[in-house]
């Protein structure tokens, strides 16, 4: 079923009218309620009354991750904190984390787009869903929870981890839908085999996988292993969390809920819009959010867009799977990792930045592993093993604390990390995504 | 008398020890004592050589991380209980040993052991007070 047919299947003219109406209201709203945005809009030489149509969006300034960081915690909010009902925090690039907040209506919006997401994947009211995304500050768990509640699913909120119990719960309560990261789906298949369970005879028939990039070959692997339909969900906490875009069973792009999350695909250097079908950076405007609405937010994700009507009946445009990033962020087990975070730790410990390299690997059907190679320089070298091990341990603990995932730290000899143009090649991603 | 030890950082990689030793050999530097402390991913090579200043420069010029540490080379009777009698002096006087290792060769009928102490100066005073012979830098060069 289609959860909100009147917008998901709206004709282009109706959709444009709706978006135009939302955008002009949004511009006035943030201009009057958020001093940071008022300043940005003034600096762009635009007046809220200039924004009449969705096409006028190009007159508005971009918002970046740096804006989020610089105005941490509340600078980009358009409501008083007393109106906020929920906050979520994700790790930032350096220093400040990214804080997002939701009013009661924002949570309703989130519930609505997540209900659309699950319907889009093929869920029907009355189905049971096992939510194995982490519940907590990460938006994954609660986002799915709200949407499942909204559309009338029976929820098993297992959260992430405790794989043996996840599998027992699958067998016992027979949920037709599983929501987790794609790498966890692979990992659980391996664990199932070890427990003597044939994953192909498992109960999950629909998977809603996201929070990390994955390819069609991983999709085929998951679908064969679990004998299920594996769909891709896209989202980011700055926009709302999961629920920005979702694949339908035709698996031909992710339907972006453009009536509320208006997409533009731009050339990341020039900021100009690229042609339909061309790769560019996805920029999203949250047309109806209240607490922390964002205008033209630069997601740094490279995608292409397709405005054709889909075979499923939806007219909402479809974005491709993420083809890359404009920065060097990588996603590991659903966590965003920036090299700058690791630099920050190393500079803190050693005083200056040593050469380092981040190696991400995924052994067959195992979870992602992060290894940080750090070149040993003379000023940190000691003839005593225990001091070197202490240093290694300290780096490991501090990086682990900043990233919220365990890493392995390996000390290596100087000049052994490959240099490119004088800079070290900072990330080696060996995963088959 | 303190003597100088060179410590070199080594990754656990094939041929790295060979690289260090052949580099020193090519430059006419003789290794007198040697030990390796290792972890699962890296190790520290500690050596006593005849020309430590030259050796450490050559190592650094060739991209190795190396530093100099003061250690004490102690003569120990080459007989059962020889080492124990020296260690007893350290234990009785609360001298803490960070690590120790043996020499490759001998220059008398005694065995030579290299000690790295937490407090080298104090250890030396205790050794002198107990008439335990230590080896000088000169003697090392002449080995």
Coordinates of C-alpha atoms in Angstrom, one line a residue:
Chain A
X1 CA 0.0 0.0 0.0
X2 CA 0.9 3.6 -0.4
X3 CA 0.7 5.4 3.0
X4 CA 0.0 9.0 1.8
X5 CA -1.2 8.6 -1.7
X6 CA -2.3 12.2 -2.2
X7 CA 1.3 13.4 -1.9
X8 CA 3.3 10.4 -2.9
X9 CA 1.4 10.1 -6.2
X10 CA 0.6 13.8 -6.7
X11 CA 0.9 15.3 -10.2
X12 CA 3.9 17.6 -10.8
X13 CA 1.9 20.8 -10.7
X14 CA 0.1 20.0 -7.4
X15 CA 3.4 18.9 -5.8
X16 CA 5.1 22.2 -7.0
X17 CA 2.2 24.3 -5.6
X18 CA 2.5 22.5 -2.2
X19 CA 6.3 22.9 -2.1
X20 CA 6.1 26.5 -3.1
X21 CA 3.6 27.3 -0.4
X22 CA 5.7 25.4 2.2
X23 CA 8.9 27.2 1.1
X24 CA 7.6 30.7 1.3
X25 CA 6.1 30.0 4.8
X26 CA 9.4 28.3 5.9
X27 CA 11.5 31.2 4.8
X28 CA 9.5 33.7 6.7
X29 CA 9.4 31.3 9.7
X30 CA 13.1 30.8 10.1
X31 CA 13.8 34.5 9.2
X32 CA 11.7 35.6 12.1
X33 CA 12.7 32.9 14.6
X34 CA 16.3 32.0 14.0
X35 CA 18.8 34.9 14.2
X36 CA 21.5 32.8 12.6
X37 CA 19.4 32.2 9.5
X38 CA 18.1 35.8 9.5
X39 CA 21.8 36.9 9.2
X40 CA 22.5 34.3 6.5
X41 CA 19.5 35.3 4.5
X42 CA 20.3 39.0 4.9
X43 CA 23.8 38.4 3.7
X44 CA 22.5 36.6 0.7
X45 CA 20.6 39.8 -0.2
X46 CA 17.2 38.0 -0.1
X47 CA 14.0 39.0 1.6
X48 CA 11.5 36.4 2.7
X49 CA 8.9 38.0 0.5
X50 CA 11.1 37.3 -2.5
X51 CA 10.5 33.5 -2.0
X52 CA 7.2 32.8 -3.7
X53 CA 7.9 29.7 -5.7
X54 CA 9.9 26.6 -5.0
X55 CA 12.1 27.7 -8.0
X56 CA 13.1 30.7 -5.8
X57 CA 15.0 28.3 -3.5
X58 CA 18.1 29.0 -5.6
X59 CA 18.2 32.5 -4.1
X60 CA 18.6 31.1 -0.6
X61 CA 22.0 30.3 1.0
X62 CA 23.3 26.7 1.6
X63 CA 23.5 25.3 5.1
X64 CA 26.5 23.1 5.9
X65 CA 27.8 20.7 8.6
X66 CA 30.1 23.6 9.6
X67 CA 27.1 25.8 10.4
X68 CA 25.7 23.0 12.6
X69 CA 29.0 22.8 14.4
X70 CA 29.6 26.5 14.7
X71 CA 26.2 27.2 16.1
X72 CA 26.2 24.2 18.5
X73 CA 24.1 23.6 20.4
X74 CA 21.0 25.7 19.8
X75 CA 22.0 28.4 17.2
X76 CA 20.1 26.8 14.3
X77 CA 16.9 26.1 16.2
X78 CA 13.8 28.1 15.3
X79 CA 11.9 27.2 18.4
X80 CA 12.5 27.7 22.1
X81 CA 13.9 24.6 23.8
X82 CA 10.7 24.4 25.9
X83 CA 8.9 23.4 22.6
X84 CA 11.4 20.6 22.0
X85 CA 10.3 17.1 22.9
X86 CA 13.2 15.0 21.8
X87 CA 16.9 15.5 21.0
X88 CA 19.4 13.2 19.2
X89 CA 23.1 13.6 19.0
X90 CA 25.6 12.2 16.5
X91 CA 29.3 12.6 16.5
X92 CA 30.6 15.7 14.7
X93 CA 33.6 16.1 12.5
X94 CA 35.7 17.7 15.2
X95 CA 34.9 19.0 18.7
X96 CA 31.2 19.6 18.8
X97 CA 28.8 16.8 18.1
X98 CA 25.7 17.4 15.9
X99 CA 22.6 18.0 17.9
X100 CA 19.1 17.8 16.4
X101 CA 15.8 18.4 18.0
X102 CA 12.1 17.6 17.4
X103 CA 8.9 19.4 18.5
X104 CA 5.8 17.3 18.9
X105 CA 4.8 18.0 15.3
X106 CA 8.3 17.1 14.1
X107 CA 7.9 13.7 15.8
X108 CA 4.5 13.4 14.0
X109 CA 6.3 14.3 10.7
X110 CA 8.9 11.7 11.4
X111 CA 6.3 9.1 12.2
X112 CA 4.5 9.9 8.9
X113 CA 7.6 9.7 6.7
X114 CA 8.7 6.5 8.5
X115 CA 5.2 5.0 7.9
X116 CA 5.6 5.9 4.3
X117 CA 9.0 4.3 4.3
X118 CA 7.8 1.0 5.7
X119 CA 4.8 0.9 3.3
X120 CA 7.2 1.7 0.5
X121 CA 9.3 -1.3 1.4
X122 CA 6.2 -3.5 1.3
X123 CA 5.0 -3.6 4.9
X124 CA 1.2 -4.0 5.5
X125 CA -0.7 -3.0 8.6
X126 CA -0.7 -5.9 11.0
X127 CA 2.8 -7.1 10.1
X128 CA 5.4 -7.6 12.8
X129 CA 8.7 -5.7 12.5
X130 CA 11.9 -6.5 14.4
X131 CA 13.8 -3.2 14.9
X132 CA 17.5 -4.1 15.2
X133 CA 18.8 -0.6 14.8
X134 CA 20.2 0.9 18.0
X135 CA 17.7 2.7 20.2
X136 CA 19.1 5.8 21.9
X137 CA 20.9 8.9 20.7
X138 CA 21.2 7.3 17.2
X139 CA 18.1 8.1 15.2
X140 CA 17.7 4.6 13.7
X141 CA 15.9 2.7 16.4
X142 CA 13.4 5.4 17.5
X143 CA 12.7 6.6 13.9
X144 CA 11.5 3.1 12.9
X145 CA 9.7 2.7 16.2
X146 CA 7.6 5.8 15.6
X147 CA 6.8 4.9 12.0
X148 CA 5.8 1.4 12.9
X149 CA 3.5 2.6 15.6
X150 CA 2.0 5.1 13.1
X151 CA 1.3 2.6 10.4
X152 CA 0.1 -0.1 12.8
X153 CA 2.8 -2.7 12.9
X154 CA 3.6 -5.0 15.8
X155 CA 6.9 -3.8 17.1
X156 CA 9.7 -6.0 18.5
X157 CA 12.2 -3.4 19.7
X158 CA 15.3 -5.6 20.0
X159 CA 17.8 -2.7 19.3
X160 CA 21.2 -3.7 18.0
X161 CA 23.4 -6.5 19.2
X162 CA 22.8 -9.7 21.1
X163 CA 22.7 -11.7 17.9
X164 CA 21.7 -15.0 19.3
X165 CA 18.7 -13.4 21.0
X166 CA 17.8 -11.6 17.8
X167 CA 17.6 -14.9 16.0
X168 CA 15.6 -16.6 18.7
X169 CA 13.1 -13.8 18.6
X170 CA 12.9 -14.1 14.9
X171 CA 12.0 -17.8 15.2
X172 CA 9.7 -17.3 18.1
X173 CA 7.6 -14.3 17.0
X174 CA 8.0 -14.7 13.3
X175 CA 8.4 -11.0 12.2
X176 CA 8.0 -10.6 8.5
X177 CA 10.2 -7.4 8.5
X178 CA 13.7 -6.8 9.8
X179 CA 15.3 -3.3 10.0
X180 CA 19.0 -3.1 10.7
X181 CA 22.3 -2.2 8.9
X182 CA 23.1 -4.3 5.9
X183 CA 26.4 -5.5 7.4
X184 CA 24.5 -6.7 10.5
X185 CA 22.1 -8.7 8.3
X186 CA 25.1 -10.4 6.8
X187 CA 26.6 -11.0 10.2
X188 CA 23.4 -12.5 11.6
X189 CA 23.3 -15.0 8.7
X190 CA 26.7 -16.2 9.7
X191 CA 25.7 -16.5 13.3
X192 CA 22.5 -18.2 12.4
X193 CA 24.5 -20.9 10.6
X194 CA 26.7 -21.3 13.6
X195 CA 23.6 -21.9 15.7
X196 CA 22.3 -24.5 13.3
X197 CA 19.6 -22.2 11.8
X198 CA 19.3 -22.1 8.0
X199 CA 18.9 -18.4 7.2
X200 CA 17.1 -19.2 4.0
X201 CA 14.3 -20.7 6.1
X202 CA 14.2 -17.6 8.3
X203 CA 11.0 -15.7 8.9
X204 CA 12.1 -12.2 7.7
X205 CA 10.7 -11.6 4.2
X206 CA 11.4 -7.9 3.9
X207 CA 14.6 -6.1 5.0
X208 CA 14.9 -2.4 5.4
X209 CA 18.6 -1.7 5.5
X210 CA 20.5 1.5 5.8
X211 CA 22.7 3.8 7.9
X212 CA 25.7 2.7 5.8
X213 CA 26.5 2.5 2.1
X214 CA 26.0 -0.9 0.4
X215 CA 26.0 -2.1 -3.1
X216 CA 23.8 -4.2 -5.3
X217 CA 26.1 -7.2 -4.9
X218 CA 25.7 -7.1 -1.1
X219 CA 21.9 -6.8 -1.7
X220 CA 22.0 -10.0 -3.8
X221 CA 24.0 -11.7 -1.1
X222 CA 21.6 -10.8 1.6
X223 CA 18.5 -11.7 -0.5
X224 CA 20.0 -15.1 -1.3
X225 CA 21.2 -15.8 2.2
X226 CA 17.9 -14.8 3.9
X227 CA 15.5 -15.5 1.0
X228 CA 14.1 -12.0 1.4
X229 CA 13.5 -8.7 -0.3
X230 CA 16.3 -6.3 0.7
X231 CA 15.5 -2.6 0.4
X232 CA 17.6 0.5 1.0
X233 CA 16.5 3.3 3.3
X234 CA 18.2 6.7 3.3
X235 CA 18.3 9.4 5.9
X236 CA 20.4 11.6 8.1
X237 CA 19.9 13.0 11.5
X238 CA 20.2 16.6 10.4
X239 CA 17.2 16.2 8.1
X240 CA 15.1 13.9 10.4
X241 CA 16.9 10.5 10.7
X242 CA 15.8 7.6 8.7
X243 CA 12.7 8.3 6.6
X244 CA 14.1 10.7 3.9
X245 CA 14.0 8.2 1.1
X246 CA 13.2 4.5 0.6
X247 CA 13.2 1.9 -2.2
X248 CA 10.0 0.3 -3.3
X249 CA 10.0 -3.4 -4.2
X250 CA 11.0 -2.4 -7.8
X251 CA 14.4 -1.5 -6.3
X252 CA 15.0 1.2 -9.0
X253 CA 16.0 4.2 -6.9
X254 CA 14.9 5.5 -3.5
X255 CA 11.7 7.5 -3.4
X256 CA 12.5 10.8 -1.7
X257 CA 9.6 12.3 0.2
X258 CA 10.0 15.6 -1.7
X259 CA 6.8 17.2 -0.5
X260 CA 8.6 17.6 2.9
X261 CA 12.2 17.1 2.0
X262 CA 12.9 19.0 -1.1
X263 CA 15.9 17.7 -3.0
X264 CA 18.3 19.5 -5.3
X265 CA 21.3 17.8 -6.9
X266 CA 24.2 20.3 -7.4
X267 CA 27.7 20.4 -8.6
X268 CA 29.6 20.5 -5.3
X269 CA 32.1 23.0 -6.6
X270 CA 29.9 25.5 -8.4
X271 CA 26.8 25.0 -6.4
X272 CA 24.8 24.9 -9.7
X273 CA 22.1 22.4 -10.3
X274 CA 23.1 19.4 -12.5
X275 CA 20.9 17.9 -15.1
X276 CA 18.5 15.0 -14.2
X277 CA 20.4 11.7 -14.1
X278 CA 23.8 13.3 -13.6
X279 CA 25.8 12.7 -10.4
X280 CA 26.0 15.6 -7.9
X281 CA 25.7 16.4 -4.2
X282 CA 22.3 15.9 -2.7
X283 CA 21.0 19.1 -1.0
X284 CA 17.8 18.9 1.1
X285 CA 15.5 21.6 2.4
X286 CA 13.2 20.5 5.3
X287 CA 10.0 22.2 4.1
X288 CA 7.8 21.6 7.2
X289 CA 10.0 21.0 10.2
X290 CA 9.7 23.3 13.2
X291 CA 12.5 22.8 15.8
X292 CA 15.5 22.9 13.5
X293 CA 14.5 23.3 9.9
X294 CA 17.4 23.4 7.5
X295 CA 17.5 25.3 4.2
X296 CA 19.5 23.8 1.4
X297 CA 21.5 21.4 3.6
X298 CA 24.6 20.0 1.9
X299 CA 24.4 16.3 2.7
X300 CA 27.9 15.6 1.0
X301 CA 26.3 12.5 -0.4
X302 CA 26.8 12.0 -4.2
X303 CA 23.6 10.7 -5.9
X304 CA 21.7 11.2 -9.2
X305 CA 18.0 11.8 -9.4
X306 CA 15.2 10.5 -11.6
X307 CA 11.8 12.4 -11.8
X308 CA 10.0 9.8 -13.9
X309 CA 6.9 8.2 -12.4
X310 CA 7.7 4.8 -10.9
X311 CA 6.0 1.5 -11.8
X312 CA 4.8 1.4 -8.2
X313 CA 2.6 4.4 -8.9
X314 CA 4.6 6.9 -6.8
X315 CA 5.5 10.2 -8.5
X316 CA 8.0 11.2 -5.8
X317 CA 11.4 11.5 -7.4
X318 CA 13.9 8.7 -6.9
X319 CA 17.5 9.2 -5.8
X320 CA 20.2 6.6 -6.6
X321 CA 22.1 4.7 -4.0
X322 CA 24.8 6.8 -2.6
X323 CA 27.7 6.8 -5.0
X324 CA 30.2 8.6 -2.9
X325 CA 31.0 11.5 -0.6
X326 CA 32.2 15.0 -1.3
X327 CA 34.2 14.9 1.9
X328 CA 36.2 11.9 3.2
X329 CA 33.6 10.7 5.7
X330 CA 33.2 7.0 5.9
X331 CA 30.4 5.0 7.6
X332 CA 31.3 2.1 9.8
X333 CA 28.6 0.1 11.5
X334 CA 26.2 3.0 11.0
X335 CA 28.6 5.5 12.6
X336 CA 30.0 8.4 10.7
X337 CA 33.8 8.5 10.9
X338 CA 35.8 11.6 9.8
X339 CA 39.5 11.5 9.6
X340 CA 39.5 14.9 11.3
X341 CA 38.2 13.2 14.5
X342 CA 41.1 10.9 14.5
X343 CA 43.5 13.8 13.8
X344 CA 42.0 15.6 16.8
X345 CA 42.8 12.7 19.1
X346 CA 46.3 12.3 17.8
X347 CA 47.2 15.9 18.1
X348 CA 45.8 15.9 21.6
X349 CA 48.0 13.0 22.6
X350 CA 51.2 13.7 20.7
X351 CA 51.2 17.5 20.4
X352 CA 51.4 17.5 16.7
X353 CA 49.8 15.4 14.0
X354 CA 51.7 12.3 13.0
X355 CA 51.2 10.4 9.8
X356 CA 48.3 8.0 10.2
X357 CA 46.0 5.9 8.1
X358 CA 42.6 4.5 8.7
X359 CA 42.0 1.0 7.3
X360 CA 38.5 -0.2 7.2
X361 CA 37.9 -3.9 6.4
X362 CA 35.1 -6.3 6.5
X363 CA 35.9 -10.0 6.6
X364 CA 33.3 -12.2 4.9
X365 CA 30.1 -11.9 6.9
X366 CA 31.7 -10.1 9.8
X367 CA 31.3 -6.6 11.1
X368 CA 33.4 -3.8 9.9
X369 CA 36.8 -3.4 11.5
X370 CA 38.7 -0.2 11.8
X371 CA 42.4 -0.1 12.2
X372 CA 44.4 3.1 12.7
X373 CA 48.0 2.9 11.7
X374 CA 50.1 5.6 13.4
X375 CA 53.7 6.2 12.4
X376 CA 56.1 6.2 15.3
X377 CA 58.2 9.4 15.4
X378 CA 61.2 10.0 17.5
X379 CA 59.6 12.2 20.0
X380 CA 57.1 9.5 21.0
X381 CA 59.5 6.6 20.7
X382 CA 60.7 4.9 23.8
X383 CA 63.1 1.9 24.4
X384 CA 60.5 0.6 26.8
X385 CA 57.7 -1.6 25.3
X386 CA 55.4 -0.7 28.1
X387 CA 55.5 3.0 27.2
X388 CA 54.8 2.3 23.6
X389 CA 52.0 -0.1 24.5
X390 CA 50.6 2.6 26.9
X391 CA 50.6 5.1 24.0
X392 CA 49.0 2.6 21.7
X393 CA 46.3 1.9 24.3
X394 CA 45.7 5.6 25.0
X395 CA 45.2 6.3 21.3
X396 CA 42.9 3.3 21.0
X397 CA 40.8 4.3 24.0
X398 CA 40.5 8.0 23.0
X399 CA 39.6 7.3 19.4
X400 CA 37.1 4.7 20.6
X401 CA 35.5 7.2 22.9
X402 CA 35.2 9.9 20.2
X403 CA 33.9 7.5 17.5
X404 CA 31.8 5.3 19.8
X405 CA 33.2 2.2 18.1
X406 CA 36.1 0.0 18.9
X407 CA 39.2 0.4 16.8
X408 CA 42.6 -1.3 16.6
X409 CA 45.7 0.9 16.8
X410 CA 48.9 -0.3 15.2
X411 CA 52.2 1.6 15.5
X412 CA 54.2 1.5 12.3
X413 CA 57.6 2.6 11.2
X414 CA 58.0 6.1 9.8
X415 CA 57.6 6.6 6.1
X416 CA 55.7 3.4 5.7
X417 CA 52.3 5.0 5.1
X418 CA 51.8 5.8 1.5
X419 CA 52.1 9.6 0.7
X420 CA 50.1 11.2 -2.1
X421 CA 51.1 14.7 -3.0
X422 CA 52.8 15.2 0.3
X423 CA 49.7 14.2 2.3
X424 CA 49.2 10.8 3.6
X425 CA 46.5 8.7 2.0
X426 CA 44.2 8.8 5.0
X427 CA 41.6 6.2 4.4
X428 CA 41.9 2.8 2.9
X429 CA 38.5 1.2 2.5
X430 CA 39.0 -2.5 1.8
X431 CA 35.3 -3.4 2.2
X432 CA 33.2 -4.8 -0.6
X433 CA 30.2 -2.5 -0.2
Chain B
X1 CA 80.1 3.7 34.2
X2 CA 77.1 3.9 31.9
X3 CA 77.3 2.6 28.4
X4 CA 75.1 3.6 25.5
X5 CA 72.4 1.4 24.0
X6 CA 70.6 2.0 20.8
X7 CA 66.9 1.2 20.6
X8 CA 65.2 0.8 17.2
X9 CA 61.5 0.6 16.5
X10 CA 60.7 -2.3 14.2
X11 CA 57.4 -3.5 12.8
X12 CA 56.8 -7.2 12.8
X13 CA 57.6 -7.5 9.2
X14 CA 59.8 -9.9 7.3
X15 CA 63.4 -8.8 6.8
X16 CA 63.4 -5.8 9.1
X17 CA 66.0 -7.2 11.6
X18 CA 68.1 -8.2 8.6
X19 CA 67.8 -4.6 7.3
X20 CA 69.2 -3.1 10.5
X21 CA 71.9 -5.7 10.9
X22 CA 73.1 -5.5 7.3
X23 CA 73.1 -1.6 7.4
X24 CA 75.3 -1.7 10.5
X25 CA 77.5 -4.4 9.0
X26 CA 78.0 -2.5 5.8
X27 CA 79.2 0.5 7.9
X28 CA 81.7 -1.6 9.8
X29 CA 79.7 -1.4 13.0
X30 CA 80.0 -4.3 15.4
X31 CA 77.1 -5.5 17.5
X32 CA 78.2 -6.5 21.0
X33 CA 74.9 -7.2 22.6
X34 CA 71.3 -7.5 21.3
X35 CA 67.8 -8.2 22.4
X36 CA 64.4 -7.8 21.0
X37 CA 61.2 -7.0 22.9
X38 CA 58.2 -7.7 20.9
X39 CA 54.4 -7.3 20.9
X40 CA 52.0 -8.7 18.4
X41 CA 52.5 -5.9 15.9
X42 CA 55.8 -4.2 16.7
X43 CA 59.1 -4.7 18.5
X44 CA 61.9 -2.7 19.9
X45 CA 65.4 -3.9 19.0
X46 CA 68.0 -2.9 21.6
X47 CA 71.7 -3.2 20.8
X48 CA 75.0 -2.2 22.2
X49 CA 77.6 -1.5 19.5
X50 CA 81.2 -0.4 19.3
X51 CA 80.4 3.1 17.7
X52 CA 77.0 4.1 19.0
X53 CA 77.0 7.7 17.8
X54 CA 77.9 6.8 14.2
X55 CA 75.4 3.9 14.3
X56 CA 72.5 5.9 15.5
X57 CA 73.1 8.5 12.8
X58 CA 73.3 5.9 10.1
X59 CA 70.0 4.3 11.3
X60 CA 68.2 7.7 11.4
X61 CA 69.6 8.6 8.0
X62 CA 68.0 5.4 6.7
X63 CA 64.6 6.2 8.0
X64 CA 64.6 4.2 11.3
X65 CA 63.3 5.6 14.5
X66 CA 66.2 5.1 17.0
X67 CA 67.3 6.7 20.2
X68 CA 70.1 6.4 22.8
X69 CA 69.5 5.1 26.3
X70 CA 72.0 4.7 29.2
X71 CA 72.4 1.2 30.4
X72 CA 74.9 -0.5 32.7
X73 CA 76.9 -3.6 31.6
X74 CA 77.7 -5.7 34.6
X75 CA 80.2 -8.6 35.0
X76 CA 78.6 -11.6 36.5
X77 CA 80.4 -14.8 37.5
X78 CA 79.8 -17.4 34.8
X79 CA 78.7 -20.1 37.2
X80 CA 75.5 -21.3 38.9
X81 CA 74.2 -18.6 41.1
X82 CA 76.3 -15.9 39.4
X83 CA 73.4 -13.8 38.2
X84 CA 71.4 -14.5 41.4
X85 CA 74.1 -12.9 43.5
X86 CA 74.0 -9.7 41.6
X87 CA 70.2 -9.6 41.5
X88 CA 70.2 -10.1 45.3
X89 CA 72.1 -6.8 45.6
X90 CA 69.5 -5.0 43.5
X91 CA 66.6 -6.6 45.4
X92 CA 68.1 -5.8 48.8
X93 CA 68.6 -2.2 47.8
X94 CA 65.3 -1.7 46.0
X95 CA 66.8 -1.1 42.6
X96 CA 64.2 -1.6 40.0
X97 CA 65.2 -3.3 36.7
X98 CA 63.3 -2.3 33.6
X99 CA 64.8 -5.0 31.5
X100 CA 68.1 -6.9 31.0
X101 CA 69.8 -9.1 28.5
X102 CA 73.1 -10.9 27.8
X103 CA 76.1 -10.0 25.7
X104 CA 76.9 -11.8 22.5
X105 CA 80.5 -12.4 23.5
X106 CA 82.6 -12.4 26.6
X107 CA 85.8 -10.5 27.2
X108 CA 86.9 -12.4 30.4
X109 CA 85.9 -15.5 32.1
X110 CA 82.9 -13.6 33.4
X111 CA 79.5 -13.2 31.7
X112 CA 78.3 -9.8 30.7
X113 CA 74.8 -8.6 31.2
X114 CA 73.1 -5.3 30.2
X115 CA 70.7 -3.8 32.7
X116 CA 68.3 -1.0 32.1
X117 CA 67.3 0.6 35.4
X118 CA 64.6 2.9 36.3
X119 CA 67.2 5.0 38.1
X120 CA 70.6 4.4 36.5
X121 CA 72.6 6.7 38.8
X122 CA 71.4 5.1 42.0
X123 CA 72.0 1.6 40.5
X124 CA 75.6 2.6 39.7
X125 CA 76.2 3.7 43.3
X126 CA 74.9 0.5 44.7
X127 CA 77.0 -1.5 42.2
X128 CA 80.1 0.4 43.2
X129 CA 79.4 0.0 46.9
X130 CA 79.1 -3.7 46.5
X131 CA 82.3 -4.0 44.4
X132 CA 80.5 -5.3 41.4
X133 CA 82.5 -4.7 38.2
X134 CA 80.8 -2.7 35.5
X135 CA 82.1 -2.4 31.9
X136 CA 83.1 1.0 30.5
X137 CA 82.3 2.3 27.1
X138 CA 86.0 2.0 26.2
X139 CA 86.1 -1.6 27.0
X140 CA 83.0 -2.2 24.9
X141 CA 84.7 -0.5 21.9
X142 CA 87.8 -2.7 22.5
X143 CA 85.9 -5.9 22.6

